[in-house]
Amino acid sequence: MGKVCVIIGDDDYLVSEAAKKIVGDGTGLELIDSNLSSNEDLRLKDIRLVEESYKTPPFFDPVKVTWWKNVKFLPGSRAASADEGEGEGASKAASEAVKAALQRFADLVAKGGMPENQSLLITGPSLLQTSVFAKTLAKVAEMVYFAKPKGTAAQREAADRAMARAGEMGLKFSARAIERFIAKVGQDTRSIYSELEKMLAFKNGPGAVSEDDIDAISSPGAGVEPVAWQVTDAISMRDAKKCIAAVHSFGEEQKTAILLVTVIEKLFRQMVEMKDAQMRGKLDQATKGMPGWSVRKLEASLSRWRLNELRAARMRFMTLRERIVSGGADAIDLMMIEIARTCGAPGRGGR
């Protein structure tokens, strides 16, 4: 019987690299890509195409590989939120018709029957290992799951991958620099490797990478929200000019202003808690588990604010959000004024 393999993981690069070992040089490859299949009709069509390819043995090629990739509606896949839409990347929960079609296909594959020179490859971001679908395929398939670590373990694993690839390229990161790099770029392998290539070009060859280099050239990778870096970093350091420039880069629609004001208000709420902890001598306890670079950055920003200033700033942005939501026509302008006012020179006893 031919080979059946299921590779699951939300790190696209790791999944693709594992898939390449089965696809080989691409001879006899038939590809069904479900990346944009976000509704029932498209998903049922993809299942039919995969089944037809699976049932059709190779004729003119010495081998055949049916690769069903980016299957985001396998059992256990995350359901899309109400505002996620149905564009690229949407992963709405599978309908009952799709679930039934998936199981019928799994039952078909479990019966076997592929010739020795044919392979079936299924890849996707998630699959519930205890589902009937997964258990059915596991009878005949090699099941590969890339486990996703969480918290500091995920950061360490991403940092290890980055350091290994950087070493191959001749780039050298200090412990502080690699923490900063991962926090900014994210933990997605493809993003990490892409940003390292960009850093190599920026440095004009091998060499040491500083935190200033990272701030100058590195960009948020897949799944990293740029708002947190471009706006909150600047406002926490009382850099009104840099913050206003960052706000402009996000456009001037009212919904953008609402989003940014909400993010800023949350920032000040967190800073109030941290400043209070610092004044009570309990900052170490409050920052337990945070990356070292993040704690150092927090301490630098807290040194620029008094507790009463942070409380007043939070109140200003809470009030501003209510005003904007109610239909303020000059939402962005109002926010710019508030940013300039809030980030003014620290009061007596501030920095």
PDB file of C-alpha atoms in Angstrom, residues 14-317:
ATOM      1  CA  LEU A  14       7.917  23.604   9.938  1.00  0.00           C
ATOM      2  CA  VAL A  15       4.928  21.933   8.277  1.00  0.00           C
ATOM      3  CA  SER A  16       6.179  22.824   4.783  1.00  0.00           C
ATOM      4  CA  GLU A  17       9.675  21.509   5.475  1.00  0.00           C
ATOM      5  CA  ALA A  18       8.261  18.194   6.676  1.00  0.00           C
ATOM      6  CA  ALA A  19       5.937  18.017   3.654  1.00  0.00           C
ATOM      7  CA  LYS A  20       8.824  18.558   1.217  1.00  0.00           C
ATOM      8  CA  LYS A  21      10.345  15.248   2.299  1.00  0.00           C
ATOM      9  CA  ILE A  22       7.259  13.475   0.956  1.00  0.00           C
ATOM     10  CA  VAL A  23       6.672  15.686  -2.085  1.00  0.00           C
ATOM     11  CA  GLY A  24      10.293  15.334  -3.188  1.00  0.00           C
ATOM     12  CA  ASP A  25      11.063  16.950  -6.543  1.00  0.00           C
ATOM     13  CA  GLY A  26       7.380  17.390  -7.358  1.00  0.00           C
ATOM     14  CA  THR A  27       7.093  14.522  -9.823  1.00  0.00           C
ATOM     15  CA  GLY A  28       3.479  13.386 -10.085  1.00  0.00           C
ATOM     16  CA  LEU A  29       2.278  16.025  -7.630  1.00  0.00           C
ATOM     17  CA  GLU A  30      -1.428  16.887  -7.535  1.00  0.00           C
ATOM     18  CA  LEU A  31      -2.101  19.838  -5.219  1.00  0.00           C
ATOM     19  CA  ILE A  32      -5.423  20.760  -3.636  1.00  0.00           C
ATOM     20  CA  ASP A  33      -5.057  23.959  -1.586  1.00  0.00           C
ATOM     21  CA  SER A  34      -7.883  24.736   0.846  1.00  0.00           C
ATOM     22  CA  ASN A  35      -6.395  27.996   2.122  1.00  0.00           C
ATOM     23  CA  LEU A  36      -9.303  30.060   0.806  1.00  0.00           C
ATOM     24  CA  SER A  37     -12.030  27.458   1.276  1.00  0.00           C
ATOM     25  CA  SER A  38     -14.045  29.280   3.901  1.00  0.00           C
ATOM     26  CA  ASN A  39     -17.579  28.068   3.243  1.00  0.00           C
ATOM     27  CA  GLU A  40     -19.395  24.756   2.920  1.00  0.00           C
ATOM     28  CA  ASP A  41     -19.552  24.626  -0.881  1.00  0.00           C
ATOM     29  CA  LEU A  42     -15.832  25.246  -1.356  1.00  0.00           C
ATOM     30  CA  ARG A  43     -14.894  22.764   1.346  1.00  0.00           C
ATOM     31  CA  LEU A  44     -17.109  20.010  -0.057  1.00  0.00           C
ATOM     32  CA  LYS A  45     -15.615  20.681  -3.498  1.00  0.00           C
ATOM     33  CA  ASP A  46     -12.086  20.306  -2.111  1.00  0.00           C
ATOM     34  CA  ILE A  47     -12.994  17.010  -0.429  1.00  0.00           C
ATOM     35  CA  ARG A  48     -14.380  15.698  -3.745  1.00  0.00           C
ATOM     36  CA  LEU A  49     -11.205  16.751  -5.579  1.00  0.00           C
ATOM     37  CA  VAL A  50      -8.993  15.036  -3.003  1.00  0.00           C
ATOM     38  CA  GLU A  51     -11.074  11.885  -3.149  1.00  0.00           C
ATOM     39  CA  GLU A  52     -10.912  11.800  -6.973  1.00  0.00           C
ATOM     40  CA  SER A  53      -7.146  12.264  -6.878  1.00  0.00           C
ATOM     41  CA  TYR A  54      -6.796   9.582  -4.200  1.00  0.00           C
ATOM     42  CA  LYS A  55      -8.805   7.095  -6.302  1.00  0.00           C
ATOM     43  CA  THR A  56      -6.834   7.790  -9.486  1.00  0.00           C
ATOM     44  CA  PRO A  57      -3.534   5.884  -9.662  1.00  0.00           C
ATOM     45  CA  PRO A  58      -0.499   7.287 -11.503  1.00  0.00           C
ATOM     46  CA  PHE A  59      -0.555   6.650 -15.244  1.00  0.00           C
ATOM     47  CA  PHE A  60       2.333   8.408 -16.971  1.00  0.00           C
ATOM     48  CA  ASP A  61       4.473   9.363 -13.955  1.00  0.00           C
ATOM     49  CA  PRO A  62       6.507   6.836 -11.980  1.00  0.00           C
ATOM     50  CA  VAL A  63       4.965   8.134  -8.747  1.00  0.00           C
ATOM     51  CA  LYS A  64       1.980  10.197  -7.644  1.00  0.00           C
ATOM     52  CA  VAL A  65       1.555  12.442  -4.593  1.00  0.00           C
ATOM     53  CA  THR A  66      -1.801  13.946  -3.676  1.00  0.00           C
ATOM     54  CA  TRP A  67      -1.116  16.885  -1.361  1.00  0.00           C
ATOM     55  CA  TRP A  68      -4.129  18.395   0.378  1.00  0.00           C
ATOM     56  CA  LYS A  69      -2.707  21.465   2.083  1.00  0.00           C
ATOM     57  CA  ASN A  70      -3.906  24.297   4.345  1.00  0.00           C
ATOM     58  CA  VAL A  71      -6.903  22.299   5.540  1.00  0.00           C
ATOM     59  CA  LYS A  72      -8.248  24.636   8.224  1.00  0.00           C
ATOM     60  CA  PHE A  73     -11.529  22.849   8.848  1.00  0.00           C
ATOM     61  CA  LEU A  74     -10.388  19.507  10.218  1.00  0.00           C
ATOM     62  CA  PRO A  75     -12.007  18.353  13.483  1.00  0.00           C
ATOM     63  CA  GLY A  76     -10.885  20.533  16.367  1.00  0.00           C
ATOM     64  CA  SER A  77      -9.934  23.515  14.211  1.00  0.00           C
ATOM     65  CA  ARG A  78     -10.602  26.875  15.821  1.00  0.00           C
ATOM     66  CA  ALA A  79     -13.965  28.409  14.909  1.00  0.00           C
ATOM     67  CA  ALA A  80     -13.797  31.933  13.531  1.00  0.00           C
ATOM     68  CA  SER A  81     -15.090  34.776  15.630  1.00  0.00           C
ATOM     69  CA  ALA A  82     -18.100  36.721  14.454  1.00  0.00           C
ATOM     70  CA  ASP A  83     -15.986  39.525  13.032  1.00  0.00           C
ATOM     71  CA  GLU A  84     -13.355  37.369  11.311  1.00  0.00           C
ATOM     72  CA  GLY A  85     -15.026  37.343   7.930  1.00  0.00           C
ATOM     73  CA  GLU A  86     -14.500  34.713   5.260  1.00  0.00           C
ATOM     74  CA  GLY A  87     -11.355  35.935   3.555  1.00  0.00           C
ATOM     75  CA  GLU A  88      -7.930  34.384   3.534  1.00  0.00           C
ATOM     76  CA  GLY A  89      -7.099  32.704   6.817  1.00  0.00           C
ATOM     77  CA  ALA A  90     -10.678  32.486   8.040  1.00  0.00           C
ATOM     78  CA  SER A  91     -11.336  29.199   9.808  1.00  0.00           C
ATOM     79  CA  LYS A  92     -15.057  28.945  10.543  1.00  0.00           C
ATOM     80  CA  ALA A  93     -16.190  25.727  12.146  1.00  0.00           C
ATOM     81  CA  ALA A  94     -17.034  22.980   9.664  1.00  0.00           C
ATOM     82  CA  SER A  95     -20.704  22.377   8.901  1.00  0.00           C
ATOM     83  CA  GLU A  96     -22.319  19.012   9.571  1.00  0.00           C
ATOM     84  CA  ALA A  97     -22.169  18.223   5.834  1.00  0.00           C
ATOM     85  CA  VAL A  98     -18.440  18.921   5.762  1.00  0.00           C
ATOM     86  CA  LYS A  99     -17.846  16.859   8.903  1.00  0.00           C
ATOM     87  CA  ALA A 100     -19.702  13.933   7.366  1.00  0.00           C
ATOM     88  CA  ALA A 101     -17.753  14.228   4.091  1.00  0.00           C
ATOM     89  CA  LEU A 102     -14.454  14.338   5.977  1.00  0.00           C
ATOM     90  CA  GLN A 103     -15.320  11.181   7.886  1.00  0.00           C
ATOM     91  CA  ARG A 104     -16.397   9.350   4.721  1.00  0.00           C
ATOM     92  CA  PHE A 105     -13.056  10.217   3.164  1.00  0.00           C
ATOM     93  CA  ALA A 106     -11.181   9.045   6.257  1.00  0.00           C
ATOM     94  CA  ASP A 107     -13.094   5.744   6.174  1.00  0.00           C
ATOM     95  CA  LEU A 108     -12.170   5.348   2.503  1.00  0.00           C
ATOM     96  CA  VAL A 109      -8.476   5.949   3.166  1.00  0.00           C
ATOM     97  CA  ALA A 110      -8.491   3.566   6.150  1.00  0.00           C
ATOM     98  CA  LYS A 111      -9.608   0.729   3.873  1.00  0.00           C
ATOM     99  CA  GLY A 112      -6.371   1.072   1.923  1.00  0.00           C
ATOM    100  CA  GLY A 113      -6.025   0.278  -1.748  1.00  0.00           C
ATOM    101  CA  MET A 114      -3.453   2.803  -3.003  1.00  0.00           C
ATOM    102  CA  PRO A 115      -0.661   1.349  -5.126  1.00  0.00           C
ATOM    103  CA  GLU A 116       2.869   1.341  -3.727  1.00  0.00           C
ATOM    104  CA  ASN A 117       3.972   4.276  -5.913  1.00  0.00           C
ATOM    105  CA  GLN A 118       1.228   6.615  -4.686  1.00  0.00           C
ATOM    106  CA  SER A 119       1.132   8.851  -1.586  1.00  0.00           C
ATOM    107  CA  LEU A 120      -1.482  10.967   0.169  1.00  0.00           C
ATOM    108  CA  LEU A 121      -0.366  13.965   2.207  1.00  0.00           C
ATOM    109  CA  ILE A 122      -2.704  16.101   4.344  1.00  0.00           C
ATOM    110  CA  THR A 123      -1.419  19.245   6.080  1.00  0.00           C
ATOM    111  CA  GLY A 124      -3.196  21.810   8.230  1.00  0.00           C
ATOM    112  CA  PRO A 125      -2.817  24.007  11.303  1.00  0.00           C
ATOM    113  CA  SER A 126      -4.802  21.896  13.775  1.00  0.00           C
ATOM    114  CA  LEU A 127      -6.501  18.549  14.267  1.00  0.00           C
ATOM    115  CA  LEU A 128      -8.042  17.107  17.408  1.00  0.00           C
ATOM    116  CA  GLN A 129      -6.053  13.923  18.002  1.00  0.00           C
ATOM    117  CA  THR A 130      -8.925  12.294  19.871  1.00  0.00           C
ATOM    118  CA  SER A 131     -11.445  12.887  17.067  1.00  0.00           C
ATOM    119  CA  VAL A 132     -12.919   9.945  15.158  1.00  0.00           C
ATOM    120  CA  PHE A 133     -11.437  11.412  11.956  1.00  0.00           C
ATOM    121  CA  ALA A 134      -7.899  11.431  13.395  1.00  0.00           C
ATOM    122  CA  LYS A 135      -8.230   7.977  14.932  1.00  0.00           C
ATOM    123  CA  THR A 136      -9.531   6.577  11.652  1.00  0.00           C
ATOM    124  CA  LEU A 137      -6.630   7.941   9.631  1.00  0.00           C
ATOM    125  CA  ALA A 138      -4.139   6.858  12.291  1.00  0.00           C
ATOM    126  CA  LYS A 139      -4.912   3.227  11.391  1.00  0.00           C
ATOM    127  CA  VAL A 140      -3.023   3.637   8.105  1.00  0.00           C
ATOM    128  CA  ALA A 141      -1.279   7.020   8.253  1.00  0.00           C
ATOM    129  CA  GLU A 142       1.848   8.456   9.776  1.00  0.00           C
ATOM    130  CA  MET A 143       0.551  11.217  12.048  1.00  0.00           C
ATOM    131  CA  VAL A 144       2.961  14.104  12.677  1.00  0.00           C
ATOM    132  CA  TYR A 145       1.993  16.810  15.167  1.00  0.00           C
ATOM    133  CA  PHE A 146       4.156  19.862  15.793  1.00  0.00           C
ATOM    134  CA  ALA A 147       3.289  20.709  19.372  1.00  0.00           C
ATOM    135  CA  LYS A 148       3.040  24.405  20.115  1.00  0.00           C
ATOM    136  CA  PRO A 149       4.769  25.362  23.373  1.00  0.00           C
ATOM    137  CA  LYS A 150       3.339  28.193  25.431  1.00  0.00           C
ATOM    138  CA  GLY A 151       4.661  31.154  27.376  1.00  0.00           C
ATOM    139  CA  THR A 152       8.362  31.293  28.121  1.00  0.00           C
ATOM    140  CA  ALA A 153       8.895  27.814  26.649  1.00  0.00           C
ATOM    141  CA  ALA A 154       7.658  29.061  23.274  1.00  0.00           C
ATOM    142  CA  GLN A 155       9.932  32.092  23.488  1.00  0.00           C
ATOM    143  CA  ARG A 156      12.946  29.939  24.335  1.00  0.00           C
ATOM    144  CA  GLU A 157      12.240  27.527  21.487  1.00  0.00           C
ATOM    145  CA  ALA A 158      11.849  30.385  19.005  1.00  0.00           C
ATOM    146  CA  ALA A 159      15.032  32.004  20.316  1.00  0.00           C
ATOM    147  CA  ASP A 160      16.926  28.717  19.886  1.00  0.00           C
ATOM    148  CA  ARG A 161      15.770  28.425  16.259  1.00  0.00           C
ATOM    149  CA  ALA A 162      16.736  32.030  15.602  1.00  0.00           C
ATOM    150  CA  MET A 163      20.171  31.651  17.216  1.00  0.00           C
ATOM    151  CA  ALA A 164      20.876  28.475  15.255  1.00  0.00           C
ATOM    152  CA  ARG A 165      19.996  30.064  11.923  1.00  0.00           C
ATOM    153  CA  ALA A 166      21.785  33.313  12.837  1.00  0.00           C
ATOM    154  CA  GLY A 167      24.930  31.324  13.629  1.00  0.00           C
ATOM    155  CA  GLU A 168      24.825  29.743  10.169  1.00  0.00           C
ATOM    156  CA  MET A 169      24.600  33.247   8.686  1.00  0.00           C
ATOM    157  CA  GLY A 170      27.377  34.731  10.806  1.00  0.00           C
ATOM    158  CA  LEU A 171      25.081  36.962  12.858  1.00  0.00           C
ATOM    159  CA  LYS A 172      25.720  37.196  16.593  1.00  0.00           C
ATOM    160  CA  PHE A 173      23.009  38.091  19.129  1.00  0.00           C
ATOM    161  CA  SER A 174      23.525  38.798  22.805  1.00  0.00           C
ATOM    162  CA  ALA A 175      21.013  37.296  25.236  1.00  0.00           C
ATOM    163  CA  ARG A 176      19.254  40.662  25.515  1.00  0.00           C
ATOM    164  CA  ALA A 177      19.253  41.187  21.751  1.00  0.00           C
ATOM    165  CA  ILE A 178      17.730  37.794  20.939  1.00  0.00           C
ATOM    166  CA  GLU A 179      14.971  38.374  23.501  1.00  0.00           C
ATOM    167  CA  ARG A 180      14.213  41.698  21.863  1.00  0.00           C
ATOM    168  CA  PHE A 181      14.308  40.161  18.379  1.00  0.00           C
ATOM    169  CA  ILE A 182      11.848  37.359  19.204  1.00  0.00           C
ATOM    170  CA  ALA A 183       9.515  39.683  21.071  1.00  0.00           C
ATOM    171  CA  LYS A 184       9.354  41.993  18.057  1.00  0.00           C
ATOM    172  CA  VAL A 185       9.392  39.478  15.192  1.00  0.00           C
ATOM    173  CA  GLY A 186       7.317  36.786  16.885  1.00  0.00           C
ATOM    174  CA  GLN A 187       7.706  33.014  17.103  1.00  0.00           C
ATOM    175  CA  ASP A 188       6.726  32.044  13.551  1.00  0.00           C
ATOM    176  CA  THR A 189       9.716  30.280  11.954  1.00  0.00           C
ATOM    177  CA  ARG A 190       9.203  31.694   8.476  1.00  0.00           C
ATOM    178  CA  SER A 191       9.044  35.228   9.885  1.00  0.00           C
ATOM    179  CA  ILE A 192      12.170  34.652  11.969  1.00  0.00           C
ATOM    180  CA  TYR A 193      14.198  33.401   9.009  1.00  0.00           C
ATOM    181  CA  SER A 194      12.937  36.181   6.749  1.00  0.00           C
ATOM    182  CA  GLU A 195      13.839  38.857   9.292  1.00  0.00           C
ATOM    183  CA  LEU A 196      17.304  37.339   9.765  1.00  0.00           C
ATOM    184  CA  GLU A 197      17.891  37.593   6.012  1.00  0.00           C
ATOM    185  CA  LYS A 198      16.817  41.219   6.185  1.00  0.00           C
ATOM    186  CA  MET A 199      19.137  41.832   9.137  1.00  0.00           C
ATOM    187  CA  LEU A 200      22.073  40.293   7.233  1.00  0.00           C
ATOM    188  CA  ALA A 201      21.458  42.698   4.357  1.00  0.00           C
ATOM    189  CA  PHE A 202      21.064  45.621   6.770  1.00  0.00           C
ATOM    190  CA  LYS A 203      24.378  44.783   8.459  1.00  0.00           C
ATOM    191  CA  ASN A 204      25.978  44.335   5.032  1.00  0.00           C
ATOM    192  CA  GLY A 205      27.299  40.945   6.096  1.00  0.00           C
ATOM    193  CA  PRO A 206      28.036  38.935   9.250  1.00  0.00           C
ATOM    194  CA  GLY A 207      28.508  40.699  12.574  1.00  0.00           C
ATOM    195  CA  ALA A 208      27.036  41.467  15.968  1.00  0.00           C
ATOM    196  CA  VAL A 209      23.377  42.511  16.135  1.00  0.00           C
ATOM    197  CA  SER A 210      22.458  45.179  18.670  1.00  0.00           C
ATOM    198  CA  GLU A 211      19.069  46.089  20.123  1.00  0.00           C
ATOM    199  CA  ASP A 212      19.290  49.345  18.148  1.00  0.00           C
ATOM    200  CA  ASP A 213      19.709  47.303  14.937  1.00  0.00           C
ATOM    201  CA  ILE A 214      16.562  45.365  15.778  1.00  0.00           C
ATOM    202  CA  ASP A 215      14.551  48.514  16.461  1.00  0.00           C
ATOM    203  CA  ALA A 216      15.812  50.037  13.207  1.00  0.00           C
ATOM    204  CA  ILE A 217      15.093  47.232  10.742  1.00  0.00           C
ATOM    205  CA  SER A 218      13.067  44.335  12.209  1.00  0.00           C
ATOM    206  CA  SER A 219       9.319  44.182  11.586  1.00  0.00           C
ATOM    207  CA  PRO A 220       6.519  42.320  13.371  1.00  0.00           C
ATOM    208  CA  GLY A 221       6.074  38.849  11.920  1.00  0.00           C
ATOM    209  CA  ALA A 222       3.018  36.665  11.438  1.00  0.00           C
ATOM    210  CA  GLY A 223       0.520  37.093  14.248  1.00  0.00           C
ATOM    211  CA  VAL A 224       2.319  40.032  15.846  1.00  0.00           C
ATOM    212  CA  GLU A 225       0.177  43.116  16.299  1.00  0.00           C
ATOM    213  CA  PRO A 226       2.150  46.207  15.193  1.00  0.00           C
ATOM    214  CA  VAL A 227       0.030  48.613  17.256  1.00  0.00           C
ATOM    215  CA  ALA A 228       1.582  47.435  20.489  1.00  0.00           C
ATOM    216  CA  TRP A 229       5.039  48.248  19.210  1.00  0.00           C
ATOM    217  CA  GLN A 230       4.550  51.391  17.201  1.00  0.00           C
ATOM    218  CA  VAL A 231       2.185  53.245  19.492  1.00  0.00           C
ATOM    219  CA  THR A 232       2.416  51.951  23.047  1.00  0.00           C
ATOM    220  CA  ASP A 233       6.207  51.792  23.059  1.00  0.00           C
ATOM    221  CA  ALA A 234       6.423  55.452  22.120  1.00  0.00           C
ATOM    222  CA  ILE A 235       3.767  56.703  24.521  1.00  0.00           C
ATOM    223  CA  SER A 236       5.136  54.693  27.463  1.00  0.00           C
ATOM    224  CA  MET A 237       8.476  56.456  26.947  1.00  0.00           C
ATOM    225  CA  ARG A 238       6.724  59.876  26.688  1.00  0.00           C
ATOM    226  CA  ASP A 239       7.853  60.314  23.088  1.00  0.00           C
ATOM    227  CA  ALA A 240       4.885  62.241  21.691  1.00  0.00           C
ATOM    228  CA  LYS A 241       6.492  62.909  18.307  1.00  0.00           C
ATOM    229  CA  LYS A 242       7.223  59.230  17.666  1.00  0.00           C
ATOM    230  CA  CYS A 243       3.797  58.188  18.935  1.00  0.00           C
ATOM    231  CA  ILE A 244       1.939  60.643  16.697  1.00  0.00           C
ATOM    232  CA  ALA A 245       3.946  59.474  13.671  1.00  0.00           C
ATOM    233  CA  ALA A 246       3.013  55.868  14.490  1.00  0.00           C
ATOM    234  CA  VAL A 247      -0.672  56.761  14.817  1.00  0.00           C
ATOM    235  CA  HIS A 248      -0.628  58.395  11.371  1.00  0.00           C
ATOM    236  CA  SER A 249       0.667  55.155   9.834  1.00  0.00           C
ATOM    237  CA  PHE A 250      -2.546  53.373  10.839  1.00  0.00           C
ATOM    238  CA  GLY A 251      -4.841  55.673   8.889  1.00  0.00           C
ATOM    239  CA  GLU A 252      -7.363  58.256  10.007  1.00  0.00           C
ATOM    240  CA  GLU A 253     -10.671  56.420  10.228  1.00  0.00           C
ATOM    241  CA  GLN A 254     -12.803  56.649  13.352  1.00  0.00           C
ATOM    242  CA  LYS A 255     -12.591  52.891  13.953  1.00  0.00           C
ATOM    243  CA  THR A 256      -8.786  53.205  13.928  1.00  0.00           C
ATOM    244  CA  ALA A 257      -8.984  55.929  16.565  1.00  0.00           C
ATOM    245  CA  ILE A 258     -11.267  53.780  18.738  1.00  0.00           C
ATOM    246  CA  LEU A 259      -8.853  50.844  18.482  1.00  0.00           C
ATOM    247  CA  LEU A 260      -5.783  52.931  19.324  1.00  0.00           C
ATOM    248  CA  VAL A 261      -7.427  54.782  22.200  1.00  0.00           C
ATOM    249  CA  THR A 262      -8.524  51.441  23.662  1.00  0.00           C
ATOM    250  CA  VAL A 263      -4.971  50.081  23.353  1.00  0.00           C
ATOM    251  CA  ILE A 264      -3.512  53.199  24.991  1.00  0.00           C
ATOM    252  CA  GLU A 265      -6.037  53.123  27.853  1.00  0.00           C
ATOM    253  CA  LYS A 266      -5.129  49.479  28.497  1.00  0.00           C
ATOM    254  CA  LEU A 267      -1.445  50.410  28.514  1.00  0.00           C
ATOM    255  CA  PHE A 268      -1.962  53.075  31.179  1.00  0.00           C
ATOM    256  CA  ARG A 269      -4.101  50.696  33.244  1.00  0.00           C
ATOM    257  CA  GLN A 270      -1.229  48.186  33.248  1.00  0.00           C
ATOM    258  CA  MET A 271       1.337  50.884  33.996  1.00  0.00           C
ATOM    259  CA  VAL A 272      -0.711  52.130  36.962  1.00  0.00           C
ATOM    260  CA  GLU A 273      -0.636  48.599  38.402  1.00  0.00           C
ATOM    261  CA  MET A 274       3.106  48.246  37.802  1.00  0.00           C
ATOM    262  CA  LYS A 275       3.973  51.710  39.143  1.00  0.00           C
ATOM    263  CA  ASP A 276       1.937  50.993  42.267  1.00  0.00           C
ATOM    264  CA  ALA A 277       3.763  47.679  42.690  1.00  0.00           C
ATOM    265  CA  GLN A 278       7.104  49.422  42.194  1.00  0.00           C
ATOM    266  CA  MET A 279       6.329  52.035  44.854  1.00  0.00           C
ATOM    267  CA  ARG A 280       5.360  49.262  47.292  1.00  0.00           C
ATOM    268  CA  GLY A 281       8.592  47.378  46.544  1.00  0.00           C
ATOM    269  CA  LYS A 282       6.776  44.503  44.860  1.00  0.00           C
ATOM    270  CA  LEU A 283       7.706  45.038  41.199  1.00  0.00           C
ATOM    271  CA  ASP A 284       9.748  41.809  41.108  1.00  0.00           C
ATOM    272  CA  GLN A 285       6.665  39.889  42.175  1.00  0.00           C
ATOM    273  CA  ALA A 286       4.436  41.706  39.664  1.00  0.00           C
ATOM    274  CA  THR A 287       6.809  41.004  36.757  1.00  0.00           C
ATOM    275  CA  LYS A 288       7.510  37.366  37.609  1.00  0.00           C
ATOM    276  CA  GLY A 289       7.585  35.313  34.401  1.00  0.00           C
ATOM    277  CA  MET A 290       8.122  38.312  32.114  1.00  0.00           C
ATOM    278  CA  PRO A 291      11.149  38.253  29.741  1.00  0.00           C
ATOM    279  CA  GLY A 292      14.165  40.113  31.075  1.00  0.00           C
ATOM    280  CA  TRP A 293      14.200  42.657  28.248  1.00  0.00           C
ATOM    281  CA  SER A 294      10.520  43.415  28.904  1.00  0.00           C
ATOM    282  CA  VAL A 295      11.157  44.080  32.604  1.00  0.00           C
ATOM    283  CA  ARG A 296      14.058  46.407  31.791  1.00  0.00           C
ATOM    284  CA  LYS A 297      11.937  48.258  29.280  1.00  0.00           C
ATOM    285  CA  LEU A 298       9.086  48.542  31.785  1.00  0.00           C
ATOM    286  CA  GLU A 299      11.404  49.956  34.442  1.00  0.00           C
ATOM    287  CA  ALA A 300      12.719  52.530  31.968  1.00  0.00           C
ATOM    288  CA  SER A 301       9.211  53.670  31.091  1.00  0.00           C
ATOM    289  CA  LEU A 302       8.012  53.746  34.707  1.00  0.00           C
ATOM    290  CA  SER A 303      10.894  56.055  35.614  1.00  0.00           C
ATOM    291  CA  ARG A 304       9.353  58.683  33.337  1.00  0.00           C
ATOM    292  CA  TRP A 305       5.989  58.775  35.101  1.00  0.00           C
ATOM    293  CA  ARG A 306       4.531  59.528  38.521  1.00  0.00           C
ATOM    294  CA  LEU A 307       1.675  57.339  39.710  1.00  0.00           C
ATOM    295  CA  ASN A 308      -0.807  60.237  39.689  1.00  0.00           C
ATOM    296  CA  GLU A 309       0.217  61.110  36.127  1.00  0.00           C
ATOM    297  CA  LEU A 310      -0.486  57.561  34.991  1.00  0.00           C
ATOM    298  CA  ARG A 311      -3.876  57.544  36.707  1.00  0.00           C
ATOM    299  CA  ALA A 312      -4.781  60.877  35.134  1.00  0.00           C
ATOM    300  CA  ALA A 313      -3.625  59.669  31.705  1.00  0.00           C
ATOM    301  CA  ARG A 314      -5.771  56.568  31.934  1.00  0.00           C
ATOM    302  CA  MET A 315      -8.793  58.647  32.883  1.00  0.00           C
ATOM    303  CA  ARG A 316      -8.185  61.029  29.959  1.00  0.00           C
ATOM    304  CA  PHE A 317      -8.137  58.199  27.432  1.00  0.00           C
TER     305      PHE A 317
END
